[in-house]
């Protein structure tokens, strides 16, 4: 290919439509009218087809005249488009192209985002607050266009007319564009609409024939705005973008208010029944005034797959910018019955199983065929050191050449701890009867006799020292060589600096894993350092790759956390963090901040390593390394981060200890209540449970379990 796309298009991905269901009544992914179009539309289409050899009226004058009368505006204040999408692209071309600036909610209506980036403009996305537009923050952004979708898609929430008037008065945006695609399904559409604000200037309102009129396949939308705005858009609008068939259908639909009322009444009735059904089945629902519901679920991928087996298609929230949710359009009456039959098994599927909640008593509590960090390199010297991991005591020491030795901390004679003995060269001598063991755990000397019993052996564990941590393999030693230790090269990379901590937490490793997979606790537990509202106001995307669970959170157009405002000097940023849980022991968090609209690789980058090693069932070692690619060699920065992040770890340690205490006294009938933010937690628990079960089965087959 000899022609290249414009560079600003690199950040765009194609629009993702909802999928069709195998049966019509199961299609609940695209917010279409469940009752279809007015019966009068078919007749109007047939009549228009007789004139299909003629170009359509470029201004759709008959249609806009009737719309003008309906909305009490002049006809030249209305522009008809090939769906609202064409009109959004026209607005972007006219008022944002080549360096303009728009502001919208995050997540936005996808066409608002695509059209802005398509014309090489900047876009500030303001995270929702309580599932609705954060108008206060949006009003602080100086932009050419401020986009609102009211009711919001995909949440269905509405801003009150008073809030919108206040926003219009305060916003420095030159034009506030309010998309009212779903206005007909609000409690009071006539009171809710913002069309009266057009008269005051600086406001434009979008409407569509795709929803209550049922003409999604014909693509008809319209804009109500000041005359000057309409005249500007007409300069760049394709002249015949709305076909004569579509214009005739829109007129017929507009002239049938009885059908519109029937669609509205059906939608409100079925929507209310859906809310009751979903909540009774265990799914939290965001209150909606649209023709769809946004539903929170632990695992959206499994939800979508499970209902599809019943012939139902729904929209995964990750495709709309709200991972951990699904959007379900209001269906026909038969569609509701299909949904009623599909939900109970889905709920069972998404609840944590007994196996996912933890192993049964008597079984191994830990996965042993895996690498765990047992110590930081500077902890181990040429002296015996005891450390308990996975319920077993291990003695560690360095040989004279600096290599690390790890043995079972238990003399074969009387089980006296070898860590209480002393080193003789590279051997370790028991402090009770003087048995001496070499680095392989083989007894090489028994005082007062020449013969050494064959069974005088202690287990030696494979160890690897890499990037300032020492890793140990507590399972089958023959399997260790085939599994590389996890990559932690940031610990020694000269292009990065780091601060580290080692802590013993008085809580189970499982609680620490849960804590790292759901970082919304930062907003509440760590308010003075790394937490703020942006963390819980933005959804997550969860992916699984064999034994790695990744939880990604993108936080556009927000303030950095208090600590990183100090560290970077930035006050408004795009933020992100992606937690990769390499099951069972290591969480790698890739995080950073960049100026709004910038590329991640150009920002301040962080890699936070969290190696979690169980000590016992209810305690765990926490090896922590906070690595950064900025302010490398800055000792003042190191001191700030060492102290502040130490406080963060202490807050986590105290909170998880309290959880552990309460969970140990909790009745068995009170399991965890998981929410959408726990999607990564649920997936990781299932993988851990499967790995434990597989390892236990292997040991049982080998005769190593009772």
Tab-separated table of N, CA, C and O in Angstrom, residues 54-112:
chain	number	residue	atom	x	y	z
A	54	UNK	N	-35.671	9.619	-8.489
A	54	UNK	CA	-35.459	11.046	-8.240
A	54	UNK	C	-34.534	11.247	-7.034
A	54	UNK	O	-34.581	10.488	-6.076
A	55	UNK	N	-33.683	12.302	-7.099
A	55	UNK	CA	-32.885	12.652	-5.923
A	55	UNK	C	-33.808	13.109	-4.793
A	55	UNK	O	-34.856	13.740	-5.035
A	56	UNK	N	-33.422	12.827	-3.542
A	56	UNK	CA	-34.255	13.286	-2.426
A	56	UNK	C	-34.114	14.791	-2.204
A	56	UNK	O	-33.170	15.420	-2.684
A	57	UNK	N	-35.064	15.351	-1.495
A	57	UNK	CA	-34.992	16.756	-1.079
A	57	UNK	C	-33.761	16.918	-0.181
A	57	UNK	O	-33.691	16.315	0.891
A	58	UNK	N	-32.769	17.703	-0.560
A	58	UNK	CA	-31.530	17.778	0.225
A	58	UNK	C	-31.733	18.334	1.626
A	58	UNK	O	-30.963	18.015	2.541
A	59	UNK	N	-32.744	19.154	1.824
A	59	UNK	CA	-32.982	19.732	3.147
A	59	UNK	C	-34.110	19.037	3.903
A	59	UNK	O	-34.405	19.409	5.039
A	60	UNK	N	-34.771	18.048	3.262
A	60	UNK	CA	-35.905	17.350	3.888
A	60	UNK	C	-36.881	18.368	4.459
A	60	UNK	O	-37.255	18.326	5.635
A	61	UNK	N	-37.316	19.293	3.582
A	61	UNK	CA	-38.057	20.457	4.067
A	61	UNK	C	-39.391	20.096	4.712
A	61	UNK	O	-39.789	20.704	5.708
A	62	UNK	N	-40.080	19.104	4.189
A	62	UNK	CA	-41.363	18.733	4.788
A	62	UNK	C	-41.153	18.167	6.191
A	62	UNK	O	-41.888	18.505	7.128
A	63	UNK	N	-40.162	17.330	6.315
A	63	UNK	CA	-39.888	16.719	7.619
A	63	UNK	C	-39.431	17.761	8.629
A	63	UNK	O	-39.917	17.803	9.766
A	64	UNK	N	-38.539	18.643	8.227
A	64	UNK	CA	-38.055	19.604	9.212
A	64	UNK	C	-39.110	20.652	9.544
A	64	UNK	O	-39.111	21.195	10.656
A	65	UNK	N	-40.045	20.887	8.618
A	65	UNK	CA	-41.134	21.806	8.927
A	65	UNK	C	-42.016	21.232	10.038
A	65	UNK	O	-42.407	21.952	10.968
A	66	UNK	N	-42.320	19.938	9.948
A	66	UNK	CA	-43.154	19.324	10.993
A	66	UNK	C	-42.397	19.226	12.317
A	66	UNK	O	-42.979	19.378	13.384
A	67	UNK	N	-41.096	18.951	12.249
A	67	UNK	CA	-40.302	18.910	13.474
A	67	UNK	C	-40.213	20.294	14.110
A	67	UNK	O	-40.253	20.437	15.339
A	68	UNK	N	-40.094	21.338	13.285
A	68	UNK	CA	-40.038	22.706	13.805
A	68	UNK	C	-41.319	23.044	14.564
A	68	UNK	O	-41.292	23.658	15.636
A	69	UNK	N	-42.451	22.620	13.995
A	69	UNK	CA	-43.725	22.861	14.660
A	69	UNK	C	-43.810	22.101	15.982
A	69	UNK	O	-44.293	22.625	16.985
A	70	UNK	N	-43.309	20.864	15.973
A	70	UNK	CA	-43.349	20.040	17.183
A	70	UNK	C	-42.522	20.661	18.306
A	70	UNK	O	-42.927	20.650	19.473
A	71	UNK	N	-41.361	21.238	17.952
A	71	UNK	CA	-40.438	21.732	18.974
A	71	UNK	C	-40.491	23.248	19.150
A	71	UNK	O	-39.683	23.796	19.923
A	72	UNK	N	-41.384	23.899	18.433
A	72	UNK	CA	-41.574	25.348	18.583
A	72	UNK	C	-40.299	26.122	18.250
A	72	UNK	O	-39.869	27.026	18.993
A	73	UNK	N	-39.669	25.742	17.140
A	73	UNK	CA	-38.515	26.468	16.620
A	73	UNK	C	-38.771	26.732	15.136
A	73	UNK	O	-39.723	26.228	14.539
A	74	UNK	N	-37.879	27.514	14.529
A	74	UNK	CA	-38.011	27.795	13.097
A	74	UNK	C	-37.427	26.634	12.287
A	74	UNK	O	-36.491	25.960	12.729
A	75	UNK	N	-37.945	26.382	11.070
A	75	UNK	CA	-37.409	25.282	10.255
A	75	UNK	C	-35.916	25.413	9.978
A	75	UNK	O	-35.217	24.396	9.894
A	76	UNK	N	-35.420	26.650	9.826
A	76	UNK	CA	-33.987	26.795	9.538
A	76	UNK	C	-33.120	26.628	10.787
A	76	UNK	O	-31.916	26.847	10.742
A	77	UNK	N	-33.731	26.210	11.884
A	77	UNK	CA	-32.965	25.829	13.070
A	77	UNK	C	-32.823	24.311	13.184
A	77	UNK	O	-32.349	23.806	14.204
A	78	UNK	N	-33.231	23.601	12.145
A	78	UNK	CA	-33.179	22.140	12.155
A	78	UNK	C	-32.411	21.655	10.937
A	78	UNK	O	-32.578	22.173	9.826
A	79	UNK	N	-31.568	20.656	11.163
A	79	UNK	CA	-30.850	20.007	10.071
A	79	UNK	C	-31.070	18.505	10.191
A	79	UNK	O	-30.834	17.924	11.253
A	80	UNK	N	-31.523	17.889	9.099
A	80	UNK	CA	-31.762	16.452	9.064
A	80	UNK	C	-30.484	15.759	8.595
A	80	UNK	O	-29.829	16.219	7.653
A	81	UNK	N	-30.129	14.658	9.247
A	81	UNK	CA	-28.913	13.945	8.881
A	81	UNK	C	-29.133	12.461	8.736
A	81	UNK	O	-30.184	11.911	9.118
A	82	UNK	N	-28.129	11.800	8.183
A	82	UNK	CA	-28.135	10.349	8.039
A	82	UNK	C	-27.819	9.736	9.403
A	82	UNK	O	-26.711	9.277	9.664
A	83	UNK	N	-28.803	9.772	10.263
A	83	UNK	CA	-28.605	9.419	11.661
A	83	UNK	C	-27.908	10.542	12.400
A	83	UNK	O	-27.330	11.450	11.793
A	84	UNK	N	-27.942	10.501	13.702
A	84	UNK	CA	-27.238	11.513	14.490
A	84	UNK	C	-25.736	11.451	14.261
A	84	UNK	O	-25.029	12.451	14.413
A	85	UNK	N	-25.237	10.273	13.889
A	85	UNK	CA	-23.793	10.119	13.708
A	85	UNK	C	-23.247	11.080	12.648
A	85	UNK	O	-22.179	11.677	12.823
A	86	UNK	N	-23.973	11.233	11.523
A	86	UNK	CA	-23.508	12.166	10.492
A	86	UNK	C	-23.430	13.579	11.050
A	86	UNK	O	-22.463	14.320	10.785
A	87	UNK	N	-24.412	13.957	11.843
A	87	UNK	CA	-24.451	15.309	12.385
A	87	UNK	C	-23.309	15.539	13.380
A	87	UNK	O	-22.728	16.632	13.434
A	88	UNK	N	-22.955	14.503	14.147
A	88	UNK	CA	-21.824	14.618	15.076
A	88	UNK	C	-20.528	14.813	14.299
A	88	UNK	O	-19.673	15.636	14.668
A	89	UNK	N	-20.361	14.079	13.202
A	89	UNK	CA	-19.167	14.247	12.377
A	89	UNK	C	-19.127	15.645	11.753
A	89	UNK	O	-18.058	16.254	11.640
A	90	UNK	N	-20.276	16.170	11.359
A	90	UNK	CA	-20.312	17.520	10.805
A	90	UNK	C	-19.906	18.553	11.851
A	90	UNK	O	-19.152	19.494	11.562
A	91	UNK	N	-20.403	18.391	13.076
A	91	UNK	CA	-20.037	19.313	14.154
A	91	UNK	C	-18.531	19.274	14.415
A	91	UNK	O	-17.883	20.316	14.589
A	92	UNK	N	-17.974	18.060	14.421
A	92	UNK	CA	-16.530	17.931	14.643
A	92	UNK	C	-15.741	18.580	13.510
A	92	UNK	O	-14.743	19.277	13.741
A	93	UNK	N	-16.181	18.379	12.275
A	93	UNK	CA	-15.476	18.957	11.126
A	93	UNK	C	-15.529	20.477	11.145
A	93	UNK	O	-14.555	21.158	10.794
A	94	UNK	N	-16.685	21.013	11.550
A	94	UNK	CA	-16.862	22.466	11.508
A	94	UNK	C	-16.198	23.184	12.674
A	94	UNK	O	-15.676	24.296	12.509
A	95	UNK	N	-16.177	22.563	13.855
A	95	UNK	CA	-15.775	23.307	15.048
A	95	UNK	C	-14.594	22.710	15.820
A	95	UNK	O	-14.125	23.330	16.783
A	96	UNK	N	-14.096	21.530	15.386
A	96	UNK	CA	-12.985	20.912	16.115
A	96	UNK	C	-11.761	20.628	15.261
A	96	UNK	O	-10.677	20.384	15.798
A	97	UNK	N	-11.926	20.660	13.936
A	97	UNK	CA	-10.860	20.188	13.052
A	97	UNK	C	-9.553	20.947	13.266
A	97	UNK	O	-9.550	22.162	13.492
A	98	UNK	N	-8.461	20.183	13.195
A	98	UNK	CA	-7.103	20.731	13.247
A	98	UNK	C	-6.837	21.539	14.514
A	98	UNK	O	-6.572	22.732	14.484
A	99	UNK	N	-6.937	20.843	15.646
A	99	UNK	CA	-6.490	21.462	16.885
A	99	UNK	C	-7.576	21.921	17.824
A	99	UNK	O	-7.270	22.547	18.851
A	100	UNK	N	-8.845	21.636	17.525
A	100	UNK	CA	-9.915	21.982	18.455
A	100	UNK	C	-9.888	21.091	19.691
A	100	UNK	O	-9.081	20.172	19.810
A	101	UNK	N	-10.794	21.381	20.603
A	101	UNK	CA	-10.797	20.675	21.888
A	101	UNK	C	-12.237	20.390	22.281
A	101	UNK	O	-13.091	21.284	22.280
A	102	UNK	N	-12.523	19.134	22.598
A	102	UNK	CA	-13.854	18.737	23.059
A	102	UNK	C	-13.739	18.122	24.441
A	102	UNK	O	-12.695	17.594	24.834
A	103	UNK	N	-14.828	18.168	25.192
A	103	UNK	CA	-14.905	17.522	26.490
A	103	UNK	C	-16.178	16.686	26.514
A	103	UNK	O	-17.200	17.068	25.942
A	104	UNK	N	-16.096	15.523	27.159
A	104	UNK	CA	-17.269	14.653	27.252
A	104	UNK	C	-17.099	13.773	28.485
A	104	UNK	O	-16.093	13.839	29.192
A	105	UNK	N	-18.093	12.945	28.727
A	105	UNK	CA	-18.023	12.002	29.838
A	105	UNK	C	-17.141	10.826	29.456
A	105	UNK	O	-16.890	10.557	28.285
A	106	UNK	N	-16.651	10.127	30.455
A	106	UNK	CA	-15.918	8.877	30.236
A	106	UNK	C	-16.640	7.776	31.026
A	106	UNK	O	-16.722	7.861	32.242
A	107	UNK	N	-17.211	6.783	30.318
A	107	UNK	CA	-17.080	6.564	28.877
A	107	UNK	C	-17.999	7.483	28.082
A	107	UNK	O	-19.086	7.834	28.540
A	108	UNK	N	-17.581	7.803	26.856
A	108	UNK	CA	-18.404	8.655	25.997
A	108	UNK	C	-19.267	7.815	25.071
A	108	UNK	O	-19.109	6.591	24.991
A	109	UNK	N	-20.187	8.470	24.370
A	109	UNK	CA	-20.784	7.833	23.205
A	109	UNK	C	-19.656	7.684	22.196
A	109	UNK	O	-18.922	8.636	21.918
A	110	UNK	N	-19.484	6.500	21.644
A	110	UNK	CA	-18.277	6.225	20.866
A	110	UNK	C	-18.098	7.167	19.681
A	110	UNK	O	-16.968	7.515	19.319
A	111	UNK	N	-19.178	7.589	19.046
A	111	UNK	CA	-19.050	8.459	17.871
A	111	UNK	C	-18.533	9.839	18.263
A	111	UNK	O	-17.822	10.490	17.482
A	112	UNK	N	-18.845	10.311	19.463
A	112	UNK	CA	-18.266	11.576	19.932
A	112	UNK	C	-16.740	11.470	19.971
A	112	UNK	O	-16.023	12.385	19.542
